Amino acid sequence: MEEAVIKIGCTNRSSELVGPREGSTPTQPSDDHKTVSNRLISTVYSGPTIVDIQKALFATGSYASVEPGNICRGVGKEREMNKGESKYTLKMKCNGNGVADDGYRWRKYGQKIIKNNPNRRSYYKCSPRCGAKKQVEISLEDPTLIITYEGLYLHFSFPNFFSGQSHADSPAGKKLKTREEEKPHKLDDRQKQYGPVP
DNA sequence: CGAGTTTGACCAGCGC
DNA sequence: GCGCTGGTCAAACTCG
């Protein structure tokens, strides 16, 4: 089992990127990034690729960048590593609502208060139940969303991953946007859920 | 009414 | 063996 750590700068509110490499434009993933990520994906992961998530985040107003130096082998708990499952972690700057819209549809199935971290970790499964999972938590030291993807995504319900277009026009995208972004009281709940967003 | 969220309970792995 | 911790389940609840 191997895990990759990617840092993503989410530019919904802040123009600050998390460690974009020099020479790479903040508007599109560079070829180097694609090469590295594709190589990584081809060897460790057969679900949604990092490039796919890059595209989705880019299409939804966020920018994904892959830092080869942050692609770690064997990072994570050994218990998870011993499962022999593919997993990779994304780090992204918190945006206004503290959520990361990666274009997939996720269904929350639990949350836990993690030791040494006042922010709760949330657990999501793929809504159409394909086995894909992700964990979302806020880093203790900085306002960074840590998203851990796990498992295989066996379908692609959003066009983002192929066309690069925003899912806002798709029915599912509308529903996702409605639930995630257009309900102020829900945002309050989410802030309660994730903790205060700086 | 269906889909998603919340939340307490349960289970399994790990360290002591 | 026991306690702690993280991950998952499932019933109740909310919302469109």
PDB file of C-alpha atoms (C1' of nucleotides) in Angstrom:
ATOM      1  CA  MET A   1       0.000   0.000   0.000  1.00  0.00           C
ATOM      2  CA  GLU A   2       1.286   3.370  -0.853  1.00  0.00           C
ATOM      3  CA  GLU A   3       0.085   6.822  -0.144  1.00  0.00           C
ATOM      4  CA  ALA A   4       0.684  10.045  -1.941  1.00  0.00           C
ATOM      5  CA  VAL A   5       0.430  13.431  -0.334  1.00  0.00           C
ATOM      6  CA  ILE A   6      -0.644  16.258  -2.558  1.00  0.00           C
ATOM      7  CA  LYS A   7      -1.026  19.867  -1.648  1.00  0.00           C
ATOM      8  CA  ILE A   8      -3.795  21.791  -3.268  1.00  0.00           C
ATOM      9  CA  GLY A   9      -4.293  25.493  -3.234  1.00  0.00           C
ATOM     10  CA  CYS A  10      -7.964  26.295  -3.138  1.00  0.00           C
ATOM     11  CA  THR A  11      -8.415  29.699  -4.647  1.00  0.00           C
ATOM     12  CA  ASN A  12     -12.072  30.258  -3.959  1.00  0.00           C
ATOM     13  CA  ARG A  13     -11.291  32.968  -1.504  1.00  0.00           C
ATOM     14  CA  SER A  14      -7.578  33.195  -1.195  1.00  0.00           C
ATOM     15  CA  SER A  15      -5.130  33.473  -4.033  1.00  0.00           C
ATOM     16  CA  GLU A  16      -2.478  31.812  -1.969  1.00  0.00           C
ATOM     17  CA  LEU A  17      -1.407  28.460  -3.273  1.00  0.00           C
ATOM     18  CA  VAL A  18       0.058  25.788  -1.157  1.00  0.00           C
ATOM     19  CA  GLY A  19       3.479  25.410  -2.550  1.00  0.00           C
ATOM     20  CA  PRO A  20       3.136  25.679  -6.293  1.00  0.00           C
ATOM     21  CA  ARG A  21       6.428  24.928  -7.861  1.00  0.00           C
ATOM     22  CA  GLU A  22       8.333  27.625  -9.655  1.00  0.00           C
ATOM     23  CA  GLY A  23       7.730  27.670 -13.353  1.00  0.00           C
ATOM     24  CA  SER A  24       4.276  26.215 -13.065  1.00  0.00           C
ATOM     25  CA  THR A  25       1.316  28.401 -13.686  1.00  0.00           C
ATOM     26  CA  PRO A  26      -1.323  28.516 -10.985  1.00  0.00           C
ATOM     27  CA  THR A  27      -4.039  28.138 -13.565  1.00  0.00           C
ATOM     28  CA  GLN A  28      -3.248  24.741 -14.996  1.00  0.00           C
ATOM     29  CA  PRO A  29      -1.458  21.650 -13.859  1.00  0.00           C
ATOM     30  CA  SER A  30       1.895  21.472 -15.534  1.00  0.00           C
ATOM     31  CA  ASP A  31       3.046  18.610 -17.684  1.00  0.00           C
ATOM     32  CA  ASP A  32       5.588  17.736 -15.042  1.00  0.00           C
ATOM     33  CA  HIS A  33       2.843  17.432 -12.509  1.00  0.00           C
ATOM     34  CA  LYS A  34       0.815  15.316 -14.841  1.00  0.00           C
ATOM     35  CA  THR A  35       3.764  13.081 -15.549  1.00  0.00           C
ATOM     36  CA  VAL A  36       4.577  12.551 -11.921  1.00  0.00           C
ATOM     37  CA  SER A  37       1.018  12.026 -10.889  1.00  0.00           C
ATOM     38  CA  ASN A  38       0.252   9.756 -13.787  1.00  0.00           C
ATOM     39  CA  ARG A  39       3.274   7.683 -12.977  1.00  0.00           C
ATOM     40  CA  LEU A  40       2.189   7.517  -9.399  1.00  0.00           C
ATOM     41  CA  ILE A  41      -1.363   6.665 -10.244  1.00  0.00           C
ATOM     42  CA  SER A  42      -0.419   4.034 -12.736  1.00  0.00           C
ATOM     43  CA  THR A  43       1.463   2.185 -10.077  1.00  0.00           C
ATOM     44  CA  VAL A  44      -0.561   2.640  -6.932  1.00  0.00           C
ATOM     45  CA  TYR A  45      -4.077   3.615  -7.779  1.00  0.00           C
ATOM     46  CA  SER A  46      -6.697   2.713 -10.288  1.00  0.00           C
ATOM     47  CA  GLY A  47      -9.573   4.840  -9.041  1.00  0.00           C
ATOM     48  CA  PRO A  48      -9.969   8.587  -9.522  1.00  0.00           C
ATOM     49  CA  THR A  49      -6.584   9.846 -10.468  1.00  0.00           C
ATOM     50  CA  ILE A  50      -4.913  12.836  -8.966  1.00  0.00           C
ATOM     51  CA  VAL A  51      -5.167  14.473 -12.343  1.00  0.00           C
ATOM     52  CA  ASP A  52      -8.875  13.783 -12.315  1.00  0.00           C
ATOM     53  CA  ILE A  53      -9.230  15.502  -8.995  1.00  0.00           C
ATOM     54  CA  GLN A  54      -6.999  18.288 -10.200  1.00  0.00           C
ATOM     55  CA  LYS A  55      -9.289  18.812 -13.126  1.00  0.00           C
ATOM     56  CA  ALA A  56     -12.377  18.653 -10.986  1.00  0.00           C
ATOM     57  CA  LEU A  57     -11.051  21.117  -8.471  1.00  0.00           C
ATOM     58  CA  PHE A  58      -9.843  23.365 -11.230  1.00  0.00           C
ATOM     59  CA  ALA A  59     -13.244  23.192 -12.883  1.00  0.00           C
ATOM     60  CA  THR A  60     -14.963  24.097  -9.656  1.00  0.00           C
ATOM     61  CA  GLY A  61     -12.767  27.086  -8.964  1.00  0.00           C
ATOM     62  CA  SER A  62     -10.010  25.359  -7.119  1.00  0.00           C
ATOM     63  CA  TYR A  63      -6.565  24.504  -8.291  1.00  0.00           C
ATOM     64  CA  ALA A  64      -4.858  21.243  -7.667  1.00  0.00           C
ATOM     65  CA  SER A  65      -1.121  20.932  -7.719  1.00  0.00           C
ATOM     66  CA  VAL A  66       0.983  17.888  -7.271  1.00  0.00           C
ATOM     67  CA  GLU A  67       4.205  18.276  -5.445  1.00  0.00           C
ATOM     68  CA  PRO A  68       6.541  15.428  -6.274  1.00  0.00           C
ATOM     69  CA  GLY A  69       8.488  16.146  -3.146  1.00  0.00           C
ATOM     70  CA  ASN A  70       5.384  15.516  -1.133  1.00  0.00           C
ATOM     71  CA  ILE A  71       4.591  12.218  -2.750  1.00  0.00           C
ATOM     72  CA  CYS A  72       5.496   9.973   0.086  1.00  0.00           C
ATOM     73  CA  ARG A  73       5.745   6.257   0.180  1.00  0.00           C
ATOM     74  CA  GLY A  74       4.584   4.561   3.284  1.00  0.00           C
ATOM     75  CA  VAL A  75       3.184   7.629   4.942  1.00  0.00           C
ATOM     76  CA  GLY A  76       0.366   6.826   7.312  1.00  0.00           C
ATOM     77  CA  LYS A  77      -0.457   4.352   9.923  1.00  0.00           C
ATOM     78  CA  GLU A  78       0.976   0.927   9.415  1.00  0.00           C
ATOM     79  CA  ARG A  79      -2.427  -0.511  10.143  1.00  0.00           C
ATOM     80  CA  GLU A  80      -3.724   1.202   7.071  1.00  0.00           C
ATOM     81  CA  MET A  81      -0.691   0.284   5.079  1.00  0.00           C
ATOM     82  CA  ASN A  82      -1.111  -3.346   5.934  1.00  0.00           C
ATOM     83  CA  LYS A  83      -4.518  -3.365   4.406  1.00  0.00           C
ATOM     84  CA  GLY A  84      -2.876  -3.262   1.043  1.00  0.00           C
ATOM     85  CA  GLU A  85      -5.319  -0.671  -0.201  1.00  0.00           C
ATOM     86  CA  SER A  86      -4.548   2.297  -2.345  1.00  0.00           C
ATOM     87  CA  LYS A  87      -4.773   5.617  -0.596  1.00  0.00           C
ATOM     88  CA  TYR A  88      -3.569   9.101  -1.111  1.00  0.00           C
ATOM     89  CA  THR A  89      -3.900  12.315   0.818  1.00  0.00           C
ATOM     90  CA  LEU A  90      -4.667  15.781  -0.459  1.00  0.00           C
ATOM     91  CA  LYS A  91      -3.899  18.931   1.433  1.00  0.00           C
ATOM     92  CA  MET A  92      -5.699  22.066   0.450  1.00  0.00           C
ATOM     93  CA  LYS A  93      -6.160  25.502   1.832  1.00  0.00           C
ATOM     94  CA  CYS A  94      -9.514  25.989   3.458  1.00  0.00           C
ATOM     95  CA  ASN A  95     -11.902  28.081   1.462  1.00  0.00           C
ATOM     96  CA  GLY A  96     -14.798  30.018   2.845  1.00  0.00           C
ATOM     97  CA  ASN A  97     -17.045  27.130   3.705  1.00  0.00           C
ATOM     98  CA  GLY A  98     -14.338  24.693   4.610  1.00  0.00           C
ATOM     99  CA  VAL A  99     -15.383  22.054   2.150  1.00  0.00           C
ATOM    100  CA  ALA A 100     -13.642  20.614  -0.842  1.00  0.00           C
ATOM    101  CA  ASP A 101     -15.842  20.046  -3.829  1.00  0.00           C
ATOM    102  CA  ASP A 102     -13.912  17.507  -5.842  1.00  0.00           C
ATOM    103  CA  GLY A 103     -16.743  16.716  -8.210  1.00  0.00           C
ATOM    104  CA  TYR A 104     -17.662  13.386  -6.752  1.00  0.00           C
ATOM    105  CA  ARG A 105     -20.776  12.727  -4.731  1.00  0.00           C
ATOM    106  CA  TRP A 106     -19.954  11.724  -1.200  1.00  0.00           C
ATOM    107  CA  ARG A 107     -22.238  10.551   1.539  1.00  0.00           C
ATOM    108  CA  LYS A 108     -21.159  11.221   5.077  1.00  0.00           C
ATOM    109  CA  TYR A 109     -21.358   8.169   7.282  1.00  0.00           C
ATOM    110  CA  GLY A 110     -19.622   9.291  10.426  1.00  0.00           C
ATOM    111  CA  GLN A 111     -17.313  11.640  12.192  1.00  0.00           C
ATOM    112  CA  LYS A 112     -14.927  11.346  15.073  1.00  0.00           C
ATOM    113  CA  ILE A 113     -12.996  13.612  17.353  1.00  0.00           C
ATOM    114  CA  ILE A 114      -9.397  12.703  16.780  1.00  0.00           C
ATOM    115  CA  LYS A 115      -6.898  12.781  19.567  1.00  0.00           C
ATOM    116  CA  ASN A 116      -4.638  15.856  19.636  1.00  0.00           C
ATOM    117  CA  ASN A 117      -6.870  17.585  17.124  1.00  0.00           C
ATOM    118  CA  PRO A 118      -9.881  19.655  18.219  1.00  0.00           C
ATOM    119  CA  ASN A 119     -11.294  19.478  14.710  1.00  0.00           C
ATOM    120  CA  ARG A 120     -13.465  16.507  13.971  1.00  0.00           C
ATOM    121  CA  ARG A 121     -12.628  14.120  11.189  1.00  0.00           C
ATOM    122  CA  SER A 122     -15.469  13.312   8.854  1.00  0.00           C
ATOM    123  CA  TYR A 123     -15.879  10.076   6.954  1.00  0.00           C
ATOM    124  CA  TYR A 124     -17.457   9.918   3.534  1.00  0.00           C
ATOM    125  CA  LYS A 125     -18.386   7.125   1.185  1.00  0.00           C
ATOM    126  CA  CYS A 126     -19.162   7.391  -2.457  1.00  0.00           C
ATOM    127  CA  SER A 127     -22.841   8.119  -2.731  1.00  0.00           C
ATOM    128  CA  PRO A 128     -23.613   5.454  -5.370  1.00  0.00           C
ATOM    129  CA  ARG A 129     -21.681   2.996  -3.197  1.00  0.00           C
ATOM    130  CA  CYS A 130     -18.776   1.934  -5.290  1.00  0.00           C
ATOM    131  CA  GLY A 131     -16.376   1.427  -2.422  1.00  0.00           C
ATOM    132  CA  ALA A 132     -14.548   4.722  -2.619  1.00  0.00           C
ATOM    133  CA  LYS A 133     -14.075   6.487   0.669  1.00  0.00           C
ATOM    134  CA  LYS A 134     -12.541   9.685   1.873  1.00  0.00           C
ATOM    135  CA  GLN A 135     -11.713  11.289   5.181  1.00  0.00           C
ATOM    136  CA  VAL A 136     -11.778  15.026   5.712  1.00  0.00           C
ATOM    137  CA  GLU A 137     -10.122  16.795   8.584  1.00  0.00           C
ATOM    138  CA  ILE A 138      -8.584  20.176   9.256  1.00  0.00           C
ATOM    139  CA  SER A 139      -4.919  20.341  10.014  1.00  0.00           C
ATOM    140  CA  LEU A 140      -4.074  21.396  13.528  1.00  0.00           C
ATOM    141  CA  GLU A 141      -1.221  23.737  12.691  1.00  0.00           C
ATOM    142  CA  ASP A 142      -2.587  25.562   9.682  1.00  0.00           C
ATOM    143  CA  PRO A 143      -5.949  26.078   7.975  1.00  0.00           C
ATOM    144  CA  THR A 144      -5.408  23.183   5.639  1.00  0.00           C
ATOM    145  CA  LEU A 145      -8.002  20.610   4.714  1.00  0.00           C
ATOM    146  CA  ILE A 146      -6.542  17.142   4.777  1.00  0.00           C
ATOM    147  CA  ILE A 147      -8.502  14.841   2.519  1.00  0.00           C
ATOM    148  CA  THR A 148      -7.611  11.205   2.360  1.00  0.00           C
ATOM    149  CA  TYR A 149      -9.001   9.263  -0.562  1.00  0.00           C
ATOM    150  CA  GLU A 150      -9.197   5.521  -0.294  1.00  0.00           C
ATOM    151  CA  GLY A 151     -10.513   2.722  -2.423  1.00  0.00           C
ATOM    152  CA  LEU A 152     -11.512   2.440  -6.007  1.00  0.00           C
ATOM    153  CA  TYR A 153     -13.947   4.719  -7.707  1.00  0.00           C
ATOM    154  CA  LEU A 154     -15.742   2.520 -10.210  1.00  0.00           C
ATOM    155  CA  HIS A 155     -17.765   5.131 -11.979  1.00  0.00           C
ATOM    156  CA  PHE A 156     -17.627   8.777 -12.895  1.00  0.00           C
ATOM    157  CA  SER A 157     -20.868  10.591 -12.389  1.00  0.00           C
ATOM    158  CA  PHE A 158     -19.574  14.057 -13.155  1.00  0.00           C
ATOM    159  CA  PRO A 159     -18.346  15.383 -16.451  1.00  0.00           C
ATOM    160  CA  ASN A 160     -15.560  17.333 -14.794  1.00  0.00           C
ATOM    161  CA  PHE A 161     -13.090  14.553 -15.106  1.00  0.00           C
ATOM    162  CA  PHE A 162     -13.347  14.471 -18.831  1.00  0.00           C
ATOM    163  CA  SER A 163     -14.494  17.843 -20.029  1.00  0.00           C
ATOM    164  CA  GLY A 164     -13.107  20.109 -17.368  1.00  0.00           C
ATOM    165  CA  GLN A 165     -16.459  21.835 -17.198  1.00  0.00           C
ATOM    166  CA  SER A 166     -18.064  22.779 -13.963  1.00  0.00           C
ATOM    167  CA  HIS A 167     -20.548  20.288 -12.610  1.00  0.00           C
ATOM    168  CA  ALA A 168     -22.845  23.180 -11.748  1.00  0.00           C
ATOM    169  CA  ASP A 169     -24.757  22.505 -14.923  1.00  0.00           C
ATOM    170  CA  SER A 170     -25.328  18.843 -14.189  1.00  0.00           C
ATOM    171  CA  PRO A 171     -28.328  17.829 -12.123  1.00  0.00           C
ATOM    172  CA  ALA A 172     -26.136  16.087  -9.604  1.00  0.00           C
ATOM    173  CA  GLY A 173     -23.902  19.088  -9.489  1.00  0.00           C
ATOM    174  CA  LYS A 174     -26.846  21.307  -8.790  1.00  0.00           C
ATOM    175  CA  LYS A 175     -27.920  19.087  -5.995  1.00  0.00           C
ATOM    176  CA  LEU A 176     -24.416  18.970  -4.606  1.00  0.00           C
ATOM    177  CA  LYS A 177     -24.104  22.703  -4.830  1.00  0.00           C
ATOM    178  CA  THR A 178     -27.472  23.138  -3.212  1.00  0.00           C
ATOM    179  CA  ARG A 179     -26.574  20.983  -0.290  1.00  0.00           C
ATOM    180  CA  GLU A 180     -23.000  22.151   0.093  1.00  0.00           C
ATOM    181  CA  GLU A 181     -23.064  25.812  -0.742  1.00  0.00           C
ATOM    182  CA  GLU A 182     -26.499  27.329  -0.839  1.00  0.00           C
ATOM    183  CA  LYS A 183     -27.736  26.689   2.661  1.00  0.00           C
ATOM    184  CA  PRO A 184     -26.417  29.211   5.161  1.00  0.00           C
ATOM    185  CA  HIS A 185     -27.718  27.254   8.133  1.00  0.00           C
ATOM    186  CA  LYS A 186     -26.018  24.202   6.776  1.00  0.00           C
ATOM    187  CA  LEU A 187     -22.811  26.143   6.503  1.00  0.00           C
ATOM    188  CA  ASP A 188     -23.128  26.952  10.140  1.00  0.00           C
ATOM    189  CA  ASP A 189     -23.555  23.302  10.852  1.00  0.00           C
ATOM    190  CA  ARG A 190     -20.569  22.529   8.717  1.00  0.00           C
ATOM    191  CA  GLN A 191     -18.460  25.072  10.490  1.00  0.00           C
ATOM    192  CA  LYS A 192     -19.615  23.467  13.671  1.00  0.00           C
ATOM    193  CA  GLN A 193     -18.683  20.174  12.188  1.00  0.00           C
ATOM    194  CA  TYR A 194     -15.235  21.122  10.949  1.00  0.00           C
ATOM    195  CA  GLY A 195     -14.563  23.758  13.520  1.00  0.00           C
ATOM    196  CA  PRO A 196     -14.080  27.446  12.910  1.00  0.00           C
ATOM    197  CA  VAL A 197     -12.707  28.314   9.532  1.00  0.00           C
ATOM    198  CA  PRO A 198     -10.154  31.110   9.723  1.00  0.00           C
TER     199      PRO A 198
ATOM    200  C1'  DC B   1     -40.790  10.119   0.059  1.00  0.00           C
ATOM    201  C1'  DG B   2     -36.021   9.655  -1.017  1.00  0.00           C
ATOM    202  C1'  DA B   3     -31.454  11.056  -0.121  1.00  0.00           C
ATOM    203  C1'  DG B   4     -28.274  12.929   2.933  1.00  0.00           C
ATOM    204  C1'  DT B   5     -26.744  14.232   7.789  1.00  0.00           C
ATOM    205  C1'  DT B   6     -26.217  13.572  12.675  1.00  0.00           C
ATOM    206  C1'  DT B   7     -24.831  11.041  16.522  1.00  0.00           C
ATOM    207  C1'  DG B   8     -24.347   7.445  19.797  1.00  0.00           C
ATOM    208  C1'  DA B   9     -22.956   2.712  19.926  1.00  0.00           C
ATOM    209  C1'  DC B  10     -20.234  -0.999  18.531  1.00  0.00           C
ATOM    210  C1'  DC B  11     -16.082  -3.331  16.890  1.00  0.00           C
ATOM    211  C1'  DA B  12     -11.240  -4.186  15.902  1.00  0.00           C
ATOM    212  C1'  DG B  13      -6.355  -3.076  16.161  1.00  0.00           C
ATOM    213  C1'  DC B  14      -2.591  -1.524  18.821  1.00  0.00           C
ATOM    214  C1'  DG B  15       0.274  -0.291  22.830  1.00  0.00           C
ATOM    215  C1'  DC B  16       1.205  -0.970  27.554  1.00  0.00           C
TER     216       DC B  16
ATOM    217  C1'  DG C   1      -5.633  -8.860  29.281  1.00  0.00           C
ATOM    218  C1'  DC C   2      -7.136  -4.215  29.351  1.00  0.00           C
ATOM    219  C1'  DG C   3      -7.862   0.341  27.928  1.00  0.00           C
ATOM    220  C1'  DC C   4      -7.497   3.650  24.299  1.00  0.00           C
ATOM    221  C1'  DT C   5      -8.321   5.105  19.760  1.00  0.00           C
ATOM    222  C1'  DG C   6      -9.945   5.119  15.093  1.00  0.00           C
ATOM    223  C1'  DG C   7     -13.314   3.366  11.791  1.00  0.00           C
ATOM    224  C1'  DT C   8     -17.962   1.878  10.777  1.00  0.00           C
ATOM    225  C1'  DC C   9     -22.871   1.061  11.499  1.00  0.00           C
ATOM    226  C1'  DA C  10     -27.551   2.228  11.924  1.00  0.00           C
ATOM    227  C1'  DA C  11     -31.539   4.610  13.729  1.00  0.00           C
ATOM    228  C1'  DA C  12     -33.401   9.074  14.025  1.00  0.00           C
ATOM    229  C1'  DC C  13     -33.696  13.297  12.002  1.00  0.00           C
ATOM    230  C1'  DT C  14     -33.629  17.027   8.319  1.00  0.00           C
ATOM    231  C1'  DC C  15     -34.447  18.886   3.931  1.00  0.00           C
ATOM    232  C1'  DG C  16     -36.059  19.509  -0.780  1.00  0.00           C
TER     233       DG C  16
END
